[in-house]
CSV table of C-alpha atoms in Angstrom, one decimal:
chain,number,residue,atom,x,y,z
A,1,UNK,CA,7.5,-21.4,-7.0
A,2,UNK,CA,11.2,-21.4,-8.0
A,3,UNK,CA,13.1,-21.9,-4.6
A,4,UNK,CA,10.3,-21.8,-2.4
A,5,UNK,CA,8.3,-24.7,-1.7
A,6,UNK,CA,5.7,-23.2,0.5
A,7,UNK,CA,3.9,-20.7,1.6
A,8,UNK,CA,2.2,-20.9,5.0
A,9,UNK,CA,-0.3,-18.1,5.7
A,10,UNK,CA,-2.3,-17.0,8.8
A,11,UNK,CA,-5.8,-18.0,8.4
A,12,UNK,CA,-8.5,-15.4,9.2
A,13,UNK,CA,-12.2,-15.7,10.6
A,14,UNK,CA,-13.2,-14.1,7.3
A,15,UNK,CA,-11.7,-16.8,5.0
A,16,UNK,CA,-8.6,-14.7,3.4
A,17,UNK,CA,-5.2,-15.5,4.9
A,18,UNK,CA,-2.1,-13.4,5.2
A,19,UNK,CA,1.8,-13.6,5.2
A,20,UNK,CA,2.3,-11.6,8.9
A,21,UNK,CA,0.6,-11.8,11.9
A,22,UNK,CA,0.5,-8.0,12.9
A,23,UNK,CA,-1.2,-6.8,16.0
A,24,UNK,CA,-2.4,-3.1,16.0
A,25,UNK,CA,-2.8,-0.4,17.8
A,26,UNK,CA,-4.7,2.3,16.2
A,27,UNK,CA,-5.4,5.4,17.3
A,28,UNK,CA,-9.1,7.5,16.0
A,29,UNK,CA,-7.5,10.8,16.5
A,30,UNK,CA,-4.4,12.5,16.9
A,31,UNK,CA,-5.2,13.3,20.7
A,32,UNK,CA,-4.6,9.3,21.2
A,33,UNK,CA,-1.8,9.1,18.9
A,34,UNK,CA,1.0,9.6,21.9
A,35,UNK,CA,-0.9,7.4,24.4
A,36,UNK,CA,-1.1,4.4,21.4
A,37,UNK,CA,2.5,5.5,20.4
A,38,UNK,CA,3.6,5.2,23.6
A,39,UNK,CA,1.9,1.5,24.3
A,40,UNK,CA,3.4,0.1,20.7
A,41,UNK,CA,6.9,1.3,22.0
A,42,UNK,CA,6.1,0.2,26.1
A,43,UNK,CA,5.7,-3.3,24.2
A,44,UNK,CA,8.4,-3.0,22.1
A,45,UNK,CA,7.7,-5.9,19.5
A,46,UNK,CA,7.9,-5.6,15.6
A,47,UNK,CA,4.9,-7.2,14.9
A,48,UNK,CA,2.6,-5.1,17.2
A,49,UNK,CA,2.2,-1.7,15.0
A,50,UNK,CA,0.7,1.7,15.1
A,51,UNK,CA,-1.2,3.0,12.2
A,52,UNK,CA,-4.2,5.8,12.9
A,53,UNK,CA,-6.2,8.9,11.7
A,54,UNK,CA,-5.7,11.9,13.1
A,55,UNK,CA,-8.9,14.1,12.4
A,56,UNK,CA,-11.6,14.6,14.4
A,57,UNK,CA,-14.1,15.4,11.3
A,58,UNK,CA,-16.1,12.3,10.3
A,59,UNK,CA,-14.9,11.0,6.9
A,60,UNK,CA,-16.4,8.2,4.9
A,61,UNK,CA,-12.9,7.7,3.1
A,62,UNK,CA,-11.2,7.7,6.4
A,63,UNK,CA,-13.7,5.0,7.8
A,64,UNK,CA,-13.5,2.8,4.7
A,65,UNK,CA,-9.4,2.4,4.7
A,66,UNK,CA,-9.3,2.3,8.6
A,67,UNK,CA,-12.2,-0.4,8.3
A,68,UNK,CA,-10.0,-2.1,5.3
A,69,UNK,CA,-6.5,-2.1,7.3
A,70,UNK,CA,-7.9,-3.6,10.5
A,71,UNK,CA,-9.5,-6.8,8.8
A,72,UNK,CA,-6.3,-7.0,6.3
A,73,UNK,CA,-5.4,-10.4,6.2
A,74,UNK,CA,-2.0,-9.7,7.7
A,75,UNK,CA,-3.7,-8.3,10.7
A,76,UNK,CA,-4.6,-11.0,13.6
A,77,UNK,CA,-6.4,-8.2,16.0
A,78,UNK,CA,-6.6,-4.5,17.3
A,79,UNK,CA,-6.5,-2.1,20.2
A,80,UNK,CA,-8.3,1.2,19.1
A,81,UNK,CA,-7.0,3.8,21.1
A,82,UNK,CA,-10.0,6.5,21.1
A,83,UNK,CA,-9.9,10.3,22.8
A,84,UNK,CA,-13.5,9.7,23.7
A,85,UNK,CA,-15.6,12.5,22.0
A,86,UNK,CA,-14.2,12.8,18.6
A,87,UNK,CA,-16.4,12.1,16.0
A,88,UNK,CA,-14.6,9.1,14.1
A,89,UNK,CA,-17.4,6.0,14.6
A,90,UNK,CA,-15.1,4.1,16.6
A,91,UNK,CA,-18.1,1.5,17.7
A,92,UNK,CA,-18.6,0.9,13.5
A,93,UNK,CA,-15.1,0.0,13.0
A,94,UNK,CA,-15.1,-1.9,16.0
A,95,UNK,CA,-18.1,-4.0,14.9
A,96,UNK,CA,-16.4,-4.6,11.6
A,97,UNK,CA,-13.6,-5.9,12.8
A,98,UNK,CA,-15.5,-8.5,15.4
A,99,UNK,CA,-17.4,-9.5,12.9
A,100,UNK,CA,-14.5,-10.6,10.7
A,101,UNK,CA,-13.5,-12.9,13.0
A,102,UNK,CA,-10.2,-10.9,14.7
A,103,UNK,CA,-10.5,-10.1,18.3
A,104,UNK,CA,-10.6,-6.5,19.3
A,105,UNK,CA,-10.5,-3.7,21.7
A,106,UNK,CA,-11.0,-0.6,22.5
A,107,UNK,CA,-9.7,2.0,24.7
A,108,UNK,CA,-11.6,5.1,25.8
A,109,UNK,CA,-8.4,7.9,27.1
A,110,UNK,CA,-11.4,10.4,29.0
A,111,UNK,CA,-12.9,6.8,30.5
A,112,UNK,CA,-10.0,5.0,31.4
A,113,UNK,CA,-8.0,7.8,33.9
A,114,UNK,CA,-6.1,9.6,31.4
A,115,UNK,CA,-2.5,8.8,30.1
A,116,UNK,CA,-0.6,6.4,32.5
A,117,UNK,CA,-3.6,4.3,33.2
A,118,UNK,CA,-4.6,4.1,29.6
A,119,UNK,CA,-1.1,3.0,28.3
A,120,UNK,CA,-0.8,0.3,31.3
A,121,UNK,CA,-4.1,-0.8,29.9
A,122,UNK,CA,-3.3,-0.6,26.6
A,123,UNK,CA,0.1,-2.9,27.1
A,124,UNK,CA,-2.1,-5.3,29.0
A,125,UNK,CA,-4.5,-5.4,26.3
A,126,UNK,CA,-1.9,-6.3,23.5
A,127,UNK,CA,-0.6,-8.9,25.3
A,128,UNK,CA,-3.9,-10.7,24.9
A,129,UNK,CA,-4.6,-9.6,21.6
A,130,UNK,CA,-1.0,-10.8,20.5
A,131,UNK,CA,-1.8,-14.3,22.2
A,132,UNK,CA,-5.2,-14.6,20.9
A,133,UNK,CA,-3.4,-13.5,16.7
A,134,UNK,CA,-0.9,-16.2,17.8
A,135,UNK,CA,-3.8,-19.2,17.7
A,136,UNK,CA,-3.9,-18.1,14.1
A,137,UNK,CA,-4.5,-21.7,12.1
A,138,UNK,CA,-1.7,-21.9,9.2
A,139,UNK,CA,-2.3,-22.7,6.0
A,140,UNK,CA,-0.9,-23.5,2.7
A,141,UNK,CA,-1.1,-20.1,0.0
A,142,UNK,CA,-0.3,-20.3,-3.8
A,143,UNK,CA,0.8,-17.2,-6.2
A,144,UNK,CA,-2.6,-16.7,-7.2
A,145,UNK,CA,-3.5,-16.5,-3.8
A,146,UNK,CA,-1.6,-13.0,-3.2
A,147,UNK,CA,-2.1,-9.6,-3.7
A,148,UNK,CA,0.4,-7.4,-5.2
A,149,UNK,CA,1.2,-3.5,-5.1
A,150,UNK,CA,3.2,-1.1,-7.0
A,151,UNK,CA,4.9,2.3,-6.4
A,152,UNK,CA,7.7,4.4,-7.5
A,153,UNK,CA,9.5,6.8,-5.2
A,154,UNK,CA,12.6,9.4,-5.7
A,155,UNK,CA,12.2,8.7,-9.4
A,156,UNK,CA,15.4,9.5,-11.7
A,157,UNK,CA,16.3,8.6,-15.6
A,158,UNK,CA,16.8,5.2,-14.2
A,159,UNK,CA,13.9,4.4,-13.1
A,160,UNK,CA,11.8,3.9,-16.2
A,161,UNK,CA,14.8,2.2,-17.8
A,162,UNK,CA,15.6,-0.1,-15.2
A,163,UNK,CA,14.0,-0.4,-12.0
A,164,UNK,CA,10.0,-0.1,-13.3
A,165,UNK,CA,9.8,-2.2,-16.0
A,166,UNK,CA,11.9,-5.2,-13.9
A,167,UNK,CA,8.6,-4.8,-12.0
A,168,UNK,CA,6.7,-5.0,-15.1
A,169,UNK,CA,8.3,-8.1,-15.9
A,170,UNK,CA,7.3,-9.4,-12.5
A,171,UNK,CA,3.9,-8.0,-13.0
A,172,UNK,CA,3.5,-10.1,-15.9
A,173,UNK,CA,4.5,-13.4,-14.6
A,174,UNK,CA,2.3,-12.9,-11.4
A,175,UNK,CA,-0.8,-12.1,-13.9
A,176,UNK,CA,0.3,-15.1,-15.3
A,177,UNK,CA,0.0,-17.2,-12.3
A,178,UNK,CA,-3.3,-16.1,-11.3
A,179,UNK,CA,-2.1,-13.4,-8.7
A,180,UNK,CA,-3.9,-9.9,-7.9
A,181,UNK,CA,-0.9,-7.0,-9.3
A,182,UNK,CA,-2.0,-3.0,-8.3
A,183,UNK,CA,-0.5,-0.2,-9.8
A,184,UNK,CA,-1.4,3.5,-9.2
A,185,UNK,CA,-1.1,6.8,-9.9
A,186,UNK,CA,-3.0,8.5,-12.3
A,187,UNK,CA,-1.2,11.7,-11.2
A,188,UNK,CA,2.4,10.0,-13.2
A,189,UNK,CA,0.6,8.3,-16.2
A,190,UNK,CA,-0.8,11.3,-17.6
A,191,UNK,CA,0.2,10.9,-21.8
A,192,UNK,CA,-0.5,7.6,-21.1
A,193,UNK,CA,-4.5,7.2,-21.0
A,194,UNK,CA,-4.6,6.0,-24.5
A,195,UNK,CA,-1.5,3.3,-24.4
A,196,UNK,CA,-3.6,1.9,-20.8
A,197,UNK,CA,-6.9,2.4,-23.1
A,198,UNK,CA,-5.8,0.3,-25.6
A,199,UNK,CA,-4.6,-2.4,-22.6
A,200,UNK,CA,-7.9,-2.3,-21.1
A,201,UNK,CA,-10.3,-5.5,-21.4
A,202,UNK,CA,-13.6,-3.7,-22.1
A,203,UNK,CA,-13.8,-0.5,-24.3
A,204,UNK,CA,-15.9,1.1,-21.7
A,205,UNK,CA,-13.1,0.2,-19.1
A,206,UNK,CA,-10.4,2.3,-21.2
A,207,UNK,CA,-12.5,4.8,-21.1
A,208,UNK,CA,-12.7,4.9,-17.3
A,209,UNK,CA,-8.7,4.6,-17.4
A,210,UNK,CA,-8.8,7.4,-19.7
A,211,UNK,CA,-11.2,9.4,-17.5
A,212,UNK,CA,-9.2,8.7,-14.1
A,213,UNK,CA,-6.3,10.5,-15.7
A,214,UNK,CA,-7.9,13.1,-17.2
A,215,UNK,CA,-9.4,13.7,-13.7
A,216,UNK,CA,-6.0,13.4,-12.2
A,217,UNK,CA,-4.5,16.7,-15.0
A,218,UNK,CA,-7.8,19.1,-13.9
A,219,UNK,CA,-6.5,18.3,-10.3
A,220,UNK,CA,-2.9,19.1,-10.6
A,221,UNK,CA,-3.7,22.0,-12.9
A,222,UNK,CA,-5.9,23.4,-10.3
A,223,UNK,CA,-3.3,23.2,-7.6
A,224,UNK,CA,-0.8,24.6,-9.4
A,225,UNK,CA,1.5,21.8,-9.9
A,226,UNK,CA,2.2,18.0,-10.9
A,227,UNK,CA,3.7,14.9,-9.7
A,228,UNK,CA,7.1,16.4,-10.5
A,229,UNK,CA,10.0,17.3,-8.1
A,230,UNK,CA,12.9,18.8,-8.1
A,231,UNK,CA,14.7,15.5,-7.1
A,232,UNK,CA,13.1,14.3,-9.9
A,233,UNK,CA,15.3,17.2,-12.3
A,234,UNK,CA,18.4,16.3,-10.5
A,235,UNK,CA,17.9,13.0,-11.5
A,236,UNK,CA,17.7,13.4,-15.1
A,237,UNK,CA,13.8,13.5,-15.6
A,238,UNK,CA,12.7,16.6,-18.5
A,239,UNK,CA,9.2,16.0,-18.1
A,240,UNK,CA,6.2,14.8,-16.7
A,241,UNK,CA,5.4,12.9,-19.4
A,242,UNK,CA,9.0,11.1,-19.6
A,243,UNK,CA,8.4,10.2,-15.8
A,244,UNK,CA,4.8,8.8,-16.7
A,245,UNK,CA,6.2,6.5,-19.1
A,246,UNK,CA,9.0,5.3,-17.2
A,247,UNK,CA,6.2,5.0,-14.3
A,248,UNK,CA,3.8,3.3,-16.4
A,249,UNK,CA,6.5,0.5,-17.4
A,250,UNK,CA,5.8,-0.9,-13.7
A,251,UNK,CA,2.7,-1.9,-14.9
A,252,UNK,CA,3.6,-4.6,-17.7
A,253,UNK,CA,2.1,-5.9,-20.6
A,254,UNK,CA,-1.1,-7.5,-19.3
A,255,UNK,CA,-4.6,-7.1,-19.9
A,256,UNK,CA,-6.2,-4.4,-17.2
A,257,UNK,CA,-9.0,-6.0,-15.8
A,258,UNK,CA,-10.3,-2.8,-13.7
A,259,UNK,CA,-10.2,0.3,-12.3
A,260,UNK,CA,-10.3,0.5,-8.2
A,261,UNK,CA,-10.3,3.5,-5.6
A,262,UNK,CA,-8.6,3.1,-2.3
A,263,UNK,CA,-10.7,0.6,-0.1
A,264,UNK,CA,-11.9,-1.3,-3.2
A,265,UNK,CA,-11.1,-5.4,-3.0
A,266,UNK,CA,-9.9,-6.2,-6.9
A,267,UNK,CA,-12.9,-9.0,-6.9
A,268,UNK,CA,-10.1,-11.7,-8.7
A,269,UNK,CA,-7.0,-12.4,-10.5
A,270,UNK,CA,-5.5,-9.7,-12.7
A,271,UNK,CA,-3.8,-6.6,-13.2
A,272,UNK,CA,-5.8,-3.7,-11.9
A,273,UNK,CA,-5.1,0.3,-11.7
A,274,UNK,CA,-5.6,2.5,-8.4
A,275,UNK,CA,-6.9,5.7,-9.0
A,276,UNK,CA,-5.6,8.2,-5.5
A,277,UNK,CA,-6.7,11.6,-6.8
A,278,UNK,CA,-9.5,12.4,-4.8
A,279,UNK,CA,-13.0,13.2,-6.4
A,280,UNK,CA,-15.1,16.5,-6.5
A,281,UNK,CA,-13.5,19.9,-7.0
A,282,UNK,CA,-10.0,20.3,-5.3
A,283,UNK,CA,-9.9,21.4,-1.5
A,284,UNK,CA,-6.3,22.6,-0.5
A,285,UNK,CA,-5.6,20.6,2.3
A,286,UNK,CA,-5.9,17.4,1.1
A,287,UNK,CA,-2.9,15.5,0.9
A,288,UNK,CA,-0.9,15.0,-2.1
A,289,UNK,CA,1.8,13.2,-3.9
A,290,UNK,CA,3.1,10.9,-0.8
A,291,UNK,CA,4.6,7.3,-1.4
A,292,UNK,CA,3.5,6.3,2.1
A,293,UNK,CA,0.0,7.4,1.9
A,294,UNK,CA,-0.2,5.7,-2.0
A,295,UNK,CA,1.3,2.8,0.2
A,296,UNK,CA,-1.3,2.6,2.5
A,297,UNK,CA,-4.0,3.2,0.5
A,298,UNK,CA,-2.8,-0.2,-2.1
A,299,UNK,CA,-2.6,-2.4,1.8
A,300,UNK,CA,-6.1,-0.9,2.7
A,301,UNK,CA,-7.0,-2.8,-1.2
A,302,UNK,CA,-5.3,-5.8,0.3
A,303,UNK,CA,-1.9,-5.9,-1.2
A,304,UNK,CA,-0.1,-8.3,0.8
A,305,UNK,CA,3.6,-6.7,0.1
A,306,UNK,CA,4.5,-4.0,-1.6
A,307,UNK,CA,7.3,-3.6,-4.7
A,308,UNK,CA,8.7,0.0,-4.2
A,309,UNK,CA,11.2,1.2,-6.5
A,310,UNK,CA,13.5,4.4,-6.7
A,311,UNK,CA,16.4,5.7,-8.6
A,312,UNK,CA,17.1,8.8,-6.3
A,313,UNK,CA,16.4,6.5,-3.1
A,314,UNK,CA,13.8,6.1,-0.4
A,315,UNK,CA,14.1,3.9,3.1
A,316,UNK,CA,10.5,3.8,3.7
A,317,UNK,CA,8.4,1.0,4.7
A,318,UNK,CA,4.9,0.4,6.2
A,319,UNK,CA,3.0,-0.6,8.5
A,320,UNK,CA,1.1,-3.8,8.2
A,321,UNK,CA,2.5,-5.6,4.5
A,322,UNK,CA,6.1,-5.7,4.0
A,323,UNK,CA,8.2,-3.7,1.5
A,324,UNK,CA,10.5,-4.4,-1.0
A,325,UNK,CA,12.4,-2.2,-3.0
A,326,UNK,CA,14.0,-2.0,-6.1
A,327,UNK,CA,16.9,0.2,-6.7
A,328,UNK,CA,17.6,1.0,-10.9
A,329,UNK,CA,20.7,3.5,-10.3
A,330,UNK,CA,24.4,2.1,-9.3
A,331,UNK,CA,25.1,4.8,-7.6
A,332,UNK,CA,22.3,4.8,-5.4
A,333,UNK,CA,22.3,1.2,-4.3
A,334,UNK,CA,25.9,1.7,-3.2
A,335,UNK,CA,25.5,4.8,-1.0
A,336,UNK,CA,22.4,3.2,0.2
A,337,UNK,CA,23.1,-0.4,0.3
A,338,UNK,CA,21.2,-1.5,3.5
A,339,UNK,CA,17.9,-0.2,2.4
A,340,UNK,CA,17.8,-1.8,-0.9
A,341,UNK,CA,16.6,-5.4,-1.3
A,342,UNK,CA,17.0,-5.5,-5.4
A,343,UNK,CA,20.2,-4.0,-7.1
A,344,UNK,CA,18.1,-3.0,-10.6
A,345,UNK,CA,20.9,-1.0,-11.2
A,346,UNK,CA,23.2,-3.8,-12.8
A,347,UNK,CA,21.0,-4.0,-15.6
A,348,UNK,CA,22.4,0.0,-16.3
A,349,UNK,CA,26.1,-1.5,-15.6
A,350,UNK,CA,25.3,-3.9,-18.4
A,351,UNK,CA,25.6,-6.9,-15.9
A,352,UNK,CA,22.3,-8.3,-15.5
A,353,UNK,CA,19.0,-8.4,-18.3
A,354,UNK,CA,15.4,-6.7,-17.4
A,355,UNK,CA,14.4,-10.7,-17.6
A,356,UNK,CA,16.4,-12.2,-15.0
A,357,UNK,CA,16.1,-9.0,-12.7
A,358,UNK,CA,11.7,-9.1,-13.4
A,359,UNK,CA,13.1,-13.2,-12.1
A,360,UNK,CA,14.9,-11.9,-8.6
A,361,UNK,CA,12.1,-9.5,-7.9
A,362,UNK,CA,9.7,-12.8,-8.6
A,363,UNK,CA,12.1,-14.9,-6.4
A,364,UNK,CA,12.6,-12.2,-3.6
A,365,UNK,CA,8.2,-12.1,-3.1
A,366,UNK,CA,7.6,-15.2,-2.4
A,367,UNK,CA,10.5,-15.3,-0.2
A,368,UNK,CA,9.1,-12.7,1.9
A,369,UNK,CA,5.7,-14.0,1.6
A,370,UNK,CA,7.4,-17.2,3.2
A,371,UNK,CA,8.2,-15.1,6.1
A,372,UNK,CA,12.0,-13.5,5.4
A,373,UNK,CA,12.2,-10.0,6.5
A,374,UNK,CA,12.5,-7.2,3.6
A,375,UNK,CA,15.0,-4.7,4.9
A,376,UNK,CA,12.6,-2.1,5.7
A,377,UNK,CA,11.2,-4.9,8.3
A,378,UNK,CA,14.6,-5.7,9.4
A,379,UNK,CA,15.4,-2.1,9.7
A,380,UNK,CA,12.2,-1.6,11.7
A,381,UNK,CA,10.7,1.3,9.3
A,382,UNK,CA,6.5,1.2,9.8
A,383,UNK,CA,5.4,4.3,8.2
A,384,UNK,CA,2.1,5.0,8.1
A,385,UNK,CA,0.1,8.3,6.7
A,386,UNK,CA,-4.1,8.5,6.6
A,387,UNK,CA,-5.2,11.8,6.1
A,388,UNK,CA,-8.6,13.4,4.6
A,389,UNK,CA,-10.2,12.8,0.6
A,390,UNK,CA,-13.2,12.2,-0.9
A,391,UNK,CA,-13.9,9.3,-3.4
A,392,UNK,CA,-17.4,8.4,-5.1
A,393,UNK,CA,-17.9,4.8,-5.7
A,394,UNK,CA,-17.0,2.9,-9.4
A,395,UNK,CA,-19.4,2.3,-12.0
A,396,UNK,CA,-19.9,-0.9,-13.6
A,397,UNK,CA,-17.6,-0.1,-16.6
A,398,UNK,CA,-14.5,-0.4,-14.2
A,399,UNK,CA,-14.6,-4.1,-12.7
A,400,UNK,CA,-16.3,-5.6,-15.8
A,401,UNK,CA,-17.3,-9.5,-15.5
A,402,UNK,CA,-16.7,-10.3,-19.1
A,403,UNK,CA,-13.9,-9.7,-21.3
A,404,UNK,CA,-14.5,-7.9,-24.9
């Protein structure tokens, strides 16, 4: 593994192991989100985190990823903060979680006094949970054993020339290696269903790709616009085809061995596409286009770290798996030198090759899965979005078990 010579996970109750050791605190609807926002900052400790939903409406989709993020290997236990009569099944999630072997608690505000008795409580309760995540057995993880994400952010010419496919090289050699690589999307790869078809391992698989982002055009179309921003313009970007393609080079050369939705566990090694756009006919309201929710949703399919990369520039992070990103313009990773943890942009300058940058993104993730702190960590950014969709489950076609 190049300079590393191990990595040491956290073994879970379930059997899956993960590079942090996060506590959380999540709150079931946005009435608890000051009281659990207030006892994640009363215990001021990076590795105790807040992540939550904020409707009060029942949804399955919500449910799932809130159900997927607790038991994330990264995640040692939980404190569910919970009003007391919304309508989020906070004694499901809760039974989920116990029975994948992490302790957890939960919290009731109407039951428990109200605010100040609730946060004393809730800081009493963490300090448990953090001891209890702390008896975590280590253990000895390979390359194959990790779980990879992709997502571009503040896109710009550079981007697809630079930054993406030094990701796709990356991608590649993780593939390679037996490791689990997500990319996502299908709102930026539209004009390139039939290049991913063509990738796919089954025939009835690209056709699944090719229906995703078809599904993905009907969506945008109805809303009256695309995955295409005026930063995006400024940046150099004519269309949203030029953006796909220079967002579709994250993804590689590898086979695609399936299509997932948010929630969905890639069942083995591979390279494997997300598909975010949200079935059923479009209701305004649901969200749209946001790096942090994308984010979230690739951790809730157990991506242990995320590789974000920009050309405009972003200084998100996230809750839960640790963020790395990749900068492809010069400018950019000067003016915003502290948030960037790889300078894609001296492959513009002529100073570096697509090869040996796809090598220091390679280099740089299994440092951080070793434990080093990305500067997103460092800086302390834990951004976290979960809002409403609706997803049906996969067919068979999209996680075949034989290749054609």
């Amino acid at each position: 593994m190049g300079g590393i010579d191990r990595i040491e996970g956290y073994l879970r109750g379930d059997g899956r192991a993960g590079i942090r050791n996060v506590v959380l605190v999540a709150y079931l609807v946005e009435c608890a989100h000051h009281v659990a926002r207030r006892i994640v900052d009363r215990v001021d400790d990076p590795s105790v985190q807040l992540i939550g939903f904020p409707g009060c409406y029942p949804n399955d989709y919500a449910l799932t990823v809130m159900t997927r993020l607790a038991t994330h290997p990264n995640v040692g236990g939980v404190l569910l903060v919970s009003l007391g009569c919304e309508s989020f099944n906070r004694a499901a999630l809760a039974g989920a979680i116990s029975a994948s072997g992490r302790p957890v608690d939960t919290l009731v505000i109407q039951e428990c006094g109200g605010t100040t008795s609730t946060i004393a409580a809730g800081i009493a309760q963490v300090a448990m949970l953090r001891a209890q995540a702390d008896l975590a057995p280590r253990v000895a993880l390979s390359v194959a054993d990790l779980v990879v994400g992709t997502i571009c952010g503040g896109s710009d010419g550079t981007s697809g020339i630079a930054a993406n496919p030094a990701v796709g090289r990356c991608f590649d050699r993780l593939v390679a290696e037996g490791a689990t690589c997500i990319f996502e999307e299908t709102g930026e790869l539209i004009g390139c269903e039939h290049i991913m078809a063509a990738r796919a391992v089954t025939p009835a698989l690209g056709l699944a790709l090719k229906d995703a982002v078809d599904k993905a055009a009907r969506y945008y179309a109805t809303l009256g616009f695309g995955s295409f921003a005026p930063g995006n313009a400024d940046g150099g970007l004519t269309t949203l085809e030029e953006k796909s393609l220079g967002a579709y080079s994250k993804s590689g050369g590898s086979p695609i061995s399936g299509l997932i939705k948010p929630g969905d566990i890639p069942p083995r090694g591979g390279l494997y596409l997300m598909d975010v756009v949200p079935d059923g006919a479009v209701r305004f309201g649901f969200p749209n286009i946001s790096d942090n929710a994308e984010i979230v949703e690739m951790i809730a399919s157990g991506c242990h770290l995320i590789l974000f990369t920009t050309g405009r520039g972003s200084v998100v992070g996230s809750a839960i798996s640790p963020v790395i990103k990749i900068c492809g313009n010069p400018e950019t990773c000067a003016k915003l030198a502290d948030d960037m943890d790889i300078d894609a942009g001296r492959i513009i300058e002529g100073l570096a090759t697509l090869d040996a940058v796809g090598d220091e993104i390679h280099e740089t993730l299994l440092s951080v899965a070793a434990g080093r702190p990305t500067r997103s960590e460092a800086l302390g950014h834990q951004e976290f979005i979960l809002t409403y969709k609706s997803f049906e489950p996969t067919g068979p076609s999209c996680l075949p078990t034989r290749r054609a």
